[in-house]
CSV table of C-alpha atoms in Angstrom, one decimal:
chain,number,residue,atom,x,y,z
A,1,UNK,CA,32.2,30.2,-14.0
A,2,UNK,CA,29.2,29.1,-11.8
A,3,UNK,CA,26.1,27.8,-13.3
A,4,UNK,CA,22.9,27.1,-11.3
A,5,UNK,CA,20.3,24.7,-12.4
A,6,UNK,CA,17.3,25.6,-10.5
A,7,UNK,CA,16.0,23.0,-8.2
A,8,UNK,CA,19.2,21.1,-8.6
A,9,UNK,CA,22.1,23.2,-7.4
A,10,UNK,CA,25.2,25.0,-8.4
A,11,UNK,CA,28.0,23.8,-10.9
A,12,UNK,CA,31.5,25.0,-11.5
A,13,UNK,CA,31.9,24.9,-15.4
A,14,UNK,CA,35.0,25.6,-17.3
A,15,UNK,CA,35.0,28.9,-19.2
A,16,UNK,CA,36.1,26.8,-22.2
A,17,UNK,CA,32.5,25.4,-22.4
A,18,UNK,CA,30.9,28.8,-22.7
A,19,UNK,CA,30.6,28.7,-26.5
A,20,UNK,CA,29.0,25.3,-26.4
A,21,UNK,CA,26.6,26.4,-23.9
A,22,UNK,CA,25.8,29.7,-25.5
A,23,UNK,CA,25.1,27.7,-28.9
A,24,UNK,CA,22.3,25.7,-26.9
A,25,UNK,CA,21.2,28.7,-25.0
A,26,UNK,CA,20.4,30.5,-28.3
A,27,UNK,CA,18.4,27.6,-29.4
A,28,UNK,CA,16.5,27.6,-26.1
A,29,UNK,CA,15.8,31.4,-26.4
A,30,UNK,CA,14.6,31.0,-30.1
A,31,UNK,CA,12.2,28.2,-29.1
A,32,UNK,CA,10.8,30.3,-26.4
A,33,UNK,CA,10.3,33.3,-28.9
A,34,UNK,CA,8.8,31.0,-31.4
A,35,UNK,CA,6.5,29.5,-28.9
A,36,UNK,CA,7.8,26.1,-29.9
A,37,UNK,CA,7.4,23.8,-26.9
A,38,UNK,CA,9.2,20.7,-28.6
A,39,UNK,CA,12.3,22.7,-29.4
A,40,UNK,CA,12.2,24.3,-26.1
A,41,UNK,CA,12.2,20.9,-24.2
A,42,UNK,CA,14.8,19.6,-26.4
A,43,UNK,CA,17.1,22.6,-26.1
A,44,UNK,CA,16.5,22.8,-22.2
A,45,UNK,CA,17.4,19.3,-21.6
A,46,UNK,CA,20.5,19.6,-24.1
A,47,UNK,CA,21.6,22.6,-22.2
A,48,UNK,CA,21.1,20.9,-18.6
A,49,UNK,CA,23.0,17.8,-19.8
A,50,UNK,CA,25.8,19.8,-21.0
A,51,UNK,CA,26.0,21.7,-17.7
A,52,UNK,CA,25.8,18.5,-15.7
A,53,UNK,CA,28.4,16.7,-17.9
A,54,UNK,CA,30.8,19.4,-18.0
A,55,UNK,CA,30.4,20.9,-14.6
A,56,UNK,CA,31.6,19.8,-11.2
A,57,UNK,CA,28.9,20.3,-8.3
A,58,UNK,CA,29.7,23.1,-6.1
A,59,UNK,CA,29.8,22.1,-2.4
A,60,UNK,CA,26.4,22.6,-0.7
A,61,UNK,CA,27.9,25.1,1.7
A,62,UNK,CA,29.1,27.4,-1.0
A,63,UNK,CA,27.7,31.0,-0.8
A,64,UNK,CA,28.8,32.3,-4.3
A,65,UNK,CA,26.2,33.8,-6.7
A,66,UNK,CA,25.9,32.1,-9.9
A,67,UNK,CA,27.1,33.6,-13.2
A,68,UNK,CA,24.4,31.9,-15.2
A,69,UNK,CA,21.1,30.3,-14.1
A,70,UNK,CA,19.1,27.6,-15.9
A,71,UNK,CA,15.5,26.7,-15.3
A,72,UNK,CA,14.8,23.5,-13.7
A,73,UNK,CA,14.3,20.3,-16.0
A,74,UNK,CA,10.5,20.1,-15.5
A,75,UNK,CA,9.9,23.8,-16.4
A,76,UNK,CA,7.3,24.6,-18.9
A,77,UNK,CA,7.9,27.3,-21.5
A,78,UNK,CA,5.3,29.4,-19.8
A,79,UNK,CA,7.2,29.2,-16.4
A,80,UNK,CA,10.5,30.1,-18.2
A,81,UNK,CA,8.8,33.1,-19.8
A,82,UNK,CA,7.6,34.3,-16.4
A,83,UNK,CA,11.0,33.7,-15.0
A,84,UNK,CA,12.5,36.0,-17.7
A,85,UNK,CA,10.1,38.9,-16.8
A,86,UNK,CA,10.1,38.3,-13.0
A,87,UNK,CA,6.5,38.6,-12.4
A,88,UNK,CA,6.5,37.2,-9.0
A,89,UNK,CA,7.9,33.7,-9.8
A,90,UNK,CA,10.7,34.1,-7.5
A,91,UNK,CA,9.3,34.4,-4.1
A,92,UNK,CA,10.8,37.1,-1.7
B,1,UNK,CA,13.2,48.0,-28.7
B,2,UNK,CA,16.9,48.2,-28.3
B,3,UNK,CA,16.7,46.9,-24.8
B,4,UNK,CA,14.5,44.0,-25.8
B,5,UNK,CA,17.0,43.1,-28.6
B,6,UNK,CA,19.9,43.3,-26.3
B,7,UNK,CA,18.1,41.0,-23.7
B,8,UNK,CA,17.2,38.6,-26.5
B,9,UNK,CA,20.8,38.2,-27.4
B,10,UNK,CA,21.8,37.7,-24.0
B,11,UNK,CA,20.4,34.2,-23.7
B,12,UNK,CA,18.0,32.7,-21.2
B,13,UNK,CA,20.7,31.8,-18.7
B,14,UNK,CA,22.1,35.3,-18.3
B,15,UNK,CA,18.7,36.9,-18.3
B,16,UNK,CA,17.4,34.5,-15.4
B,17,UNK,CA,20.5,35.3,-13.6
B,18,UNK,CA,20.0,38.9,-13.9
B,19,UNK,CA,16.4,38.6,-12.6
B,20,UNK,CA,17.7,36.8,-9.5
B,21,UNK,CA,20.5,39.3,-9.0
B,22,UNK,CA,18.2,42.3,-9.3
B,23,UNK,CA,16.0,40.7,-6.6
B,24,UNK,CA,19.0,40.4,-4.2
B,25,UNK,CA,20.1,43.9,-5.0
B,26,UNK,CA,16.8,45.3,-4.3
B,27,UNK,CA,16.7,43.7,-0.9
B,28,UNK,CA,20.2,44.9,-0.2
B,29,UNK,CA,19.4,48.4,-1.1
B,30,UNK,CA,16.7,48.5,1.5
B,31,UNK,CA,19.3,47.8,4.3
B,32,UNK,CA,21.2,50.8,5.6
B,33,UNK,CA,23.3,49.2,8.1
B,34,UNK,CA,25.3,46.2,6.9
B,35,UNK,CA,25.1,44.3,10.0
B,36,UNK,CA,21.3,44.6,9.9
B,37,UNK,CA,21.5,43.0,6.6
B,38,UNK,CA,23.1,40.0,8.0
B,39,UNK,CA,20.8,39.6,10.9
B,40,UNK,CA,17.7,40.3,8.9
B,41,UNK,CA,18.8,37.9,6.1
B,42,UNK,CA,19.7,35.2,8.6
B,43,UNK,CA,16.2,35.4,10.1
B,44,UNK,CA,14.6,35.1,6.7
B,45,UNK,CA,16.8,31.9,6.0
B,46,UNK,CA,15.7,30.3,9.3
B,47,UNK,CA,12.0,31.0,8.3
B,48,UNK,CA,12.6,29.5,5.0
B,49,UNK,CA,14.1,26.4,6.4
B,50,UNK,CA,11.1,26.0,8.4
B,51,UNK,CA,8.9,26.4,5.5
B,52,UNK,CA,10.8,24.0,3.3
B,53,UNK,CA,10.7,21.3,6.1
B,54,UNK,CA,7.0,21.9,6.4
B,55,UNK,CA,6.7,21.6,2.7
B,56,UNK,CA,8.5,18.1,2.8
B,57,UNK,CA,5.9,16.9,5.5
B,58,UNK,CA,3.0,18.3,3.3
B,59,UNK,CA,4.0,16.4,0.3
B,60,UNK,CA,4.7,13.3,2.3
B,61,UNK,CA,1.2,13.5,3.7
B,62,UNK,CA,-0.3,13.9,0.3
B,63,UNK,CA,1.8,11.1,-0.9
B,64,UNK,CA,0.5,8.8,2.0
B,65,UNK,CA,-2.9,9.7,1.2
B,66,UNK,CA,-2.5,8.7,-2.5
B,67,UNK,CA,-0.9,5.6,-1.3
B,68,UNK,CA,-4.1,4.7,0.9
B,69,UNK,CA,-6.4,5.3,-2.1
B,70,UNK,CA,-4.2,3.1,-4.2
B,71,UNK,CA,-4.5,0.3,-1.8
B,72,UNK,CA,-8.2,0.7,-1.6
B,73,UNK,CA,-8.7,0.7,-5.3
B,74,UNK,CA,-6.4,-2.3,-5.6
B,75,UNK,CA,-8.6,-4.1,-3.2
B,76,UNK,CA,-11.7,-2.9,-5.1
B,77,UNK,CA,-10.3,-4.2,-8.4
B,78,UNK,CA,-9.4,-7.6,-6.8
B,79,UNK,CA,-13.0,-7.8,-5.2
B,80,UNK,CA,-14.6,-7.0,-8.8
B,81,UNK,CA,-12.7,-9.6,-10.6
B,82,UNK,CA,-13.6,-12.0,-8.0
B,83,UNK,CA,-17.3,-11.1,-8.5
B,84,UNK,CA,-16.9,-11.4,-12.1
B,85,UNK,CA,-15.5,-14.9,-11.6
B,86,UNK,CA,-18.4,-15.9,-9.4
B,87,UNK,CA,-21.0,-14.4,-11.7
B,88,UNK,CA,-19.6,-16.3,-14.7
B,89,UNK,CA,-19.6,-19.4,-12.5
B,90,UNK,CA,-23.2,-18.9,-12.1
B,91,UNK,CA,-23.8,-18.3,-15.8
B,92,UNK,CA,-24.5,-14.7,-15.4
B,93,UNK,CA,-22.2,-13.1,-18.1
B,94,UNK,CA,-24.2,-9.8,-17.9
B,95,UNK,CA,-23.2,-9.5,-14.2
B,96,UNK,CA,-19.6,-10.6,-14.9
B,97,UNK,CA,-19.3,-7.9,-17.6
B,98,UNK,CA,-20.8,-5.3,-15.3
B,99,UNK,CA,-18.2,-6.3,-12.6
B,100,UNK,CA,-15.3,-6.2,-15.2
B,101,UNK,CA,-16.3,-2.8,-16.5
B,102,UNK,CA,-16.2,-1.4,-13.1
B,103,UNK,CA,-12.9,-3.1,-12.5
B,104,UNK,CA,-11.4,-1.2,-15.6
B,105,UNK,CA,-12.6,2.0,-14.2
B,106,UNK,CA,-11.0,1.3,-10.9
B,107,UNK,CA,-7.8,0.1,-12.8
B,108,UNK,CA,-7.8,3.6,-14.7
B,109,UNK,CA,-8.0,5.5,-11.5
B,110,UNK,CA,-5.3,3.3,-10.1
B,111,UNK,CA,-2.9,4.0,-13.0
B,112,UNK,CA,-3.6,7.7,-12.5
B,113,UNK,CA,-2.9,7.5,-9.0
B,114,UNK,CA,0.4,5.6,-9.6
B,115,UNK,CA,1.6,8.5,-11.8
B,116,UNK,CA,0.6,11.1,-9.1
B,117,UNK,CA,2.2,9.0,-6.5
B,118,UNK,CA,5.5,9.0,-8.5
B,119,UNK,CA,5.3,12.7,-9.0
B,120,UNK,CA,4.8,13.4,-5.3
B,121,UNK,CA,7.7,11.1,-4.4
B,122,UNK,CA,10.0,13.0,-6.9
B,123,UNK,CA,8.7,16.3,-5.4
B,124,UNK,CA,9.4,15.1,-1.9
B,125,UNK,CA,13.0,14.0,-2.7
B,126,UNK,CA,13.6,17.3,-4.5
B,127,UNK,CA,12.5,19.2,-1.5
B,128,UNK,CA,14.4,17.1,1.0
B,129,UNK,CA,17.7,17.6,-1.0
B,130,UNK,CA,16.8,21.5,-1.3
B,131,UNK,CA,16.1,21.6,2.5
B,132,UNK,CA,19.5,19.9,3.2
B,133,UNK,CA,21.3,22.3,0.8
B,134,UNK,CA,19.8,25.3,2.2
B,135,UNK,CA,20.7,24.0,5.8
B,136,UNK,CA,24.2,23.8,4.8
B,137,UNK,CA,24.2,27.3,3.2
B,138,UNK,CA,22.5,28.8,6.2
B,139,UNK,CA,25.1,27.2,8.4
B,140,UNK,CA,27.9,28.7,6.3
B,141,UNK,CA,26.2,31.9,6.3
B,142,UNK,CA,26.0,32.1,10.0
B,143,UNK,CA,29.7,31.4,10.3
B,144,UNK,CA,30.4,33.9,7.7
B,145,UNK,CA,28.1,36.6,9.4
B,146,UNK,CA,30.0,36.1,12.8
B,147,UNK,CA,33.3,36.6,11.0
B,148,UNK,CA,32.3,39.5,9.2
B,149,UNK,CA,30.9,41.1,12.4
B,150,UNK,CA,34.1,40.4,14.3
B,151,UNK,CA,36.9,40.9,11.9
B,152,UNK,CA,36.0,43.7,9.5
B,153,UNK,CA,35.4,47.3,9.5
B,154,UNK,CA,32.1,48.5,8.2
B,155,UNK,CA,33.7,49.5,4.8
B,156,UNK,CA,35.3,46.3,4.3
B,157,UNK,CA,32.4,44.4,5.6
B,158,UNK,CA,30.0,45.7,3.1
B,159,UNK,CA,31.6,43.9,0.1
B,160,UNK,CA,31.8,40.7,2.0
B,161,UNK,CA,28.3,41.0,3.1
B,162,UNK,CA,27.0,41.7,-0.3
B,163,UNK,CA,28.8,38.6,-1.6
B,164,UNK,CA,27.4,36.2,1.1
B,165,UNK,CA,24.0,37.8,0.8
B,166,UNK,CA,23.7,37.4,-3.0
B,167,UNK,CA,24.8,33.7,-2.8
B,168,UNK,CA,22.3,32.9,-0.1
B,169,UNK,CA,19.6,35.1,-1.7
B,170,UNK,CA,19.9,33.1,-5.0
B,171,UNK,CA,19.5,29.8,-3.0
B,172,UNK,CA,16.6,31.3,-1.1
B,173,UNK,CA,14.9,32.3,-4.5
B,174,UNK,CA,15.5,28.9,-5.8
B,175,UNK,CA,14.2,27.0,-2.6
B,176,UNK,CA,11.2,29.4,-2.5
B,177,UNK,CA,10.3,28.5,-6.1
B,178,UNK,CA,10.7,24.7,-5.3
B,179,UNK,CA,8.4,25.1,-2.3
B,180,UNK,CA,5.8,26.9,-4.4
B,181,UNK,CA,6.0,24.3,-7.0
B,182,UNK,CA,5.5,21.6,-4.6
B,183,UNK,CA,2.6,23.3,-2.9
B,184,UNK,CA,0.9,23.6,-6.4
B,185,UNK,CA,1.4,20.1,-7.2
B,186,UNK,CA,0.2,19.0,-3.8
B,187,UNK,CA,-3.0,21.2,-4.1
B,188,UNK,CA,-3.7,19.8,-7.5
B,189,UNK,CA,-3.4,16.2,-6.1
B,190,UNK,CA,-5.3,17.0,-3.0
B,191,UNK,CA,-8.2,18.1,-5.2
B,192,UNK,CA,-7.9,14.9,-7.3
B,193,UNK,CA,-7.7,12.7,-4.3
B,194,UNK,CA,-10.8,14.5,-2.8
B,195,UNK,CA,-12.6,13.6,-6.1
B,196,UNK,CA,-11.7,10.0,-5.8
B,197,UNK,CA,-12.7,9.7,-2.2
B,198,UNK,CA,-16.1,11.2,-3.3
B,199,UNK,CA,-16.4,8.7,-6.2
B,200,UNK,CA,-15.7,5.8,-3.7
B,201,UNK,CA,-18.2,7.1,-1.3
B,202,UNK,CA,-20.8,7.4,-3.9
B,203,UNK,CA,-20.3,3.6,-4.7
B,204,UNK,CA,-19.6,4.5,-8.4
B,205,UNK,CA,-16.3,2.7,-7.9
B,206,UNK,CA,-17.9,0.4,-5.5
B,207,UNK,CA,-17.3,0.3,-1.7
B,208,UNK,CA,-15.4,-2.5,-0.3
B,209,UNK,CA,-13.8,0.1,1.9
B,210,UNK,CA,-16.9,1.6,3.4
B,211,UNK,CA,-18.2,-1.9,4.2
B,212,UNK,CA,-21.4,-1.2,2.4
B,213,UNK,CA,-22.7,-4.0,0.1
B,214,UNK,CA,-22.6,-2.9,-3.5
B,215,UNK,CA,-25.4,-4.0,-6.2
B,216,UNK,CA,-23.2,-6.5,-7.8
B,217,UNK,CA,-22.5,-8.3,-4.7
B,218,UNK,CA,-26.0,-8.2,-3.5
B,219,UNK,CA,-27.2,-9.6,-6.8
B,220,UNK,CA,-24.6,-12.4,-6.5
B,221,UNK,CA,-25.6,-13.1,-2.9
B,222,UNK,CA,-29.2,-13.0,-4.0
B,223,UNK,CA,-28.4,-15.5,-6.8
B,224,UNK,CA,-26.4,-17.5,-4.4
B,225,UNK,CA,-29.1,-17.3,-1.8
B,226,UNK,CA,-31.8,-18.2,-4.4
B,227,UNK,CA,-29.7,-21.1,-5.7
B,228,UNK,CA,-29.5,-22.4,-2.2
B,229,UNK,CA,-33.4,-22.3,-2.0
B,230,UNK,CA,-33.4,-23.9,-5.3
B,231,UNK,CA,-31.2,-26.6,-4.0
B,232,UNK,CA,-33.1,-27.2,-1.0
B,233,UNK,CA,-36.4,-27.1,-3.1
B,234,UNK,CA,-35.2,-29.8,-5.3
B,235,UNK,CA,-34.0,-31.9,-2.5
B,236,UNK,CA,-37.3,-31.8,-1.0
B,237,UNK,CA,-38.9,-32.4,-4.2
B,238,UNK,CA,-36.7,-35.4,-4.7
B,239,UNK,CA,-37.6,-36.7,-1.3
B,240,UNK,CA,-41.2,-36.4,-2.1
B,241,UNK,CA,-41.1,-38.3,-5.4
B,242,UNK,CA,-38.5,-41.0,-5.1
B,243,UNK,CA,-38.3,-40.9,-1.3
B,244,UNK,CA,-42.0,-41.6,-0.5
B,245,UNK,CA,-42.1,-45.4,-0.9
B,246,UNK,CA,-38.7,-45.5,0.9
B,247,UNK,CA,-40.0,-43.7,3.6
B,248,UNK,CA,-42.9,-46.2,4.0
B,249,UNK,CA,-40.6,-49.0,3.7
B,250,UNK,CA,-38.3,-47.9,6.2
B,251,UNK,CA,-41.0,-46.4,8.4
B,252,UNK,CA,-42.4,-47.9,11.4
B,253,UNK,CA,-44.0,-51.5,11.1
B,254,UNK,CA,-47.1,-50.5,13.0
B,255,UNK,CA,-47.9,-47.8,10.5
B,256,UNK,CA,-47.8,-50.2,7.6
B,257,UNK,CA,-49.8,-52.8,9.3
B,258,UNK,CA,-52.5,-50.5,10.5
B,259,UNK,CA,-52.7,-48.3,7.3
B,260,UNK,CA,-51.9,-50.7,4.4
B,261,UNK,CA,-54.0,-53.6,5.4
B,262,UNK,CA,-55.8,-54.9,2.3
B,263,UNK,CA,-59.3,-55.5,3.2
B,264,UNK,CA,-59.6,-58.9,1.8
B,265,UNK,CA,-56.7,-60.5,3.9
B,266,UNK,CA,-57.8,-62.3,7.0
B,267,UNK,CA,-56.6,-60.9,10.0
B,268,UNK,CA,-55.3,-64.1,11.5
B,269,UNK,CA,-53.1,-64.8,8.4
B,270,UNK,CA,-51.4,-61.5,8.6
B,271,UNK,CA,-51.2,-61.7,12.4
B,272,UNK,CA,-49.2,-64.9,12.1
B,273,UNK,CA,-46.5,-63.3,9.9
B,274,UNK,CA,-44.6,-61.2,12.3
B,275,UNK,CA,-45.0,-64.0,14.8
B,276,UNK,CA,-42.9,-66.3,12.3
B,277,UNK,CA,-40.2,-63.9,12.0
B,278,UNK,CA,-39.8,-63.5,15.7
B,279,UNK,CA,-37.5,-65.6,17.9
B,280,UNK,CA,-39.2,-68.1,19.8
């Protein structure tokens, strides 16, 4: 599967890693819902580290759409919330 | 409610991906002719490439401005420390303190600017990488576009176009966000840089840069000038008190003779004295 980290690029990640990524993603989502910035940062960075560690960067001329997309490392919780509702954060 | 619950269990990663995909699909739906999609998208890609390159240049300009201010503030801090040292040397602890307080303020600004500088540098790097990645994808898209146009029937082409379009559209969304982010950061820093320029212009942080003389320096100069005056004065005074007889002693013989003649001494006796000393 292909995972994009916004601002960083796409990674090809083995399907076997899905469970591990989902566990972290659930924590991330919980943090956003509880409005817990500390937990949010920890979960986001944990998730990004996992993707970077388990994934292989896709060639830069790849044109495949991603299966999963992750916020950039310096995203605030507020930005991620906007990203989820698509109120104009993605240009175009 | 059910929708929201479903979305919540989906996870952040999938939800973000769906938002991007929806965006791409919406753009695709607007196109009736697949070939139109390809050409239109390619034009947009070229525009975005120009935009991201301009973004890199803008961030670099901001970074250079911050760099310039850092240099100015560093000079300022050095100068203030020098002033403090001089003031202490002149026994003016109050003035030295004032200079050091001002130096601390310059130092604070400097620390803040260093952090901004690092941020701008990181932003510049990110945008540069993003621009290179986009360039690769745009090149790949162009090739794919020509292949699709040349090789496939309209029906076959549609699927391939959708794939290529979704891939590049996701990248474009990503790059677009990166540009927006960099623009926001740059705007913030421009505002702060402007404020620091104003501070420096107002002399609150002193003004080694503007060449205007600041109050600490003028007081030091005044003290130094007045100590020069004092030194001159005391030299002159010294000459007056201890130097007076010396001057007479070393002065012209004629003067001594004419002015210091004791009334009781016969003129003939005194007149003989110099004659004695003179070679015959």
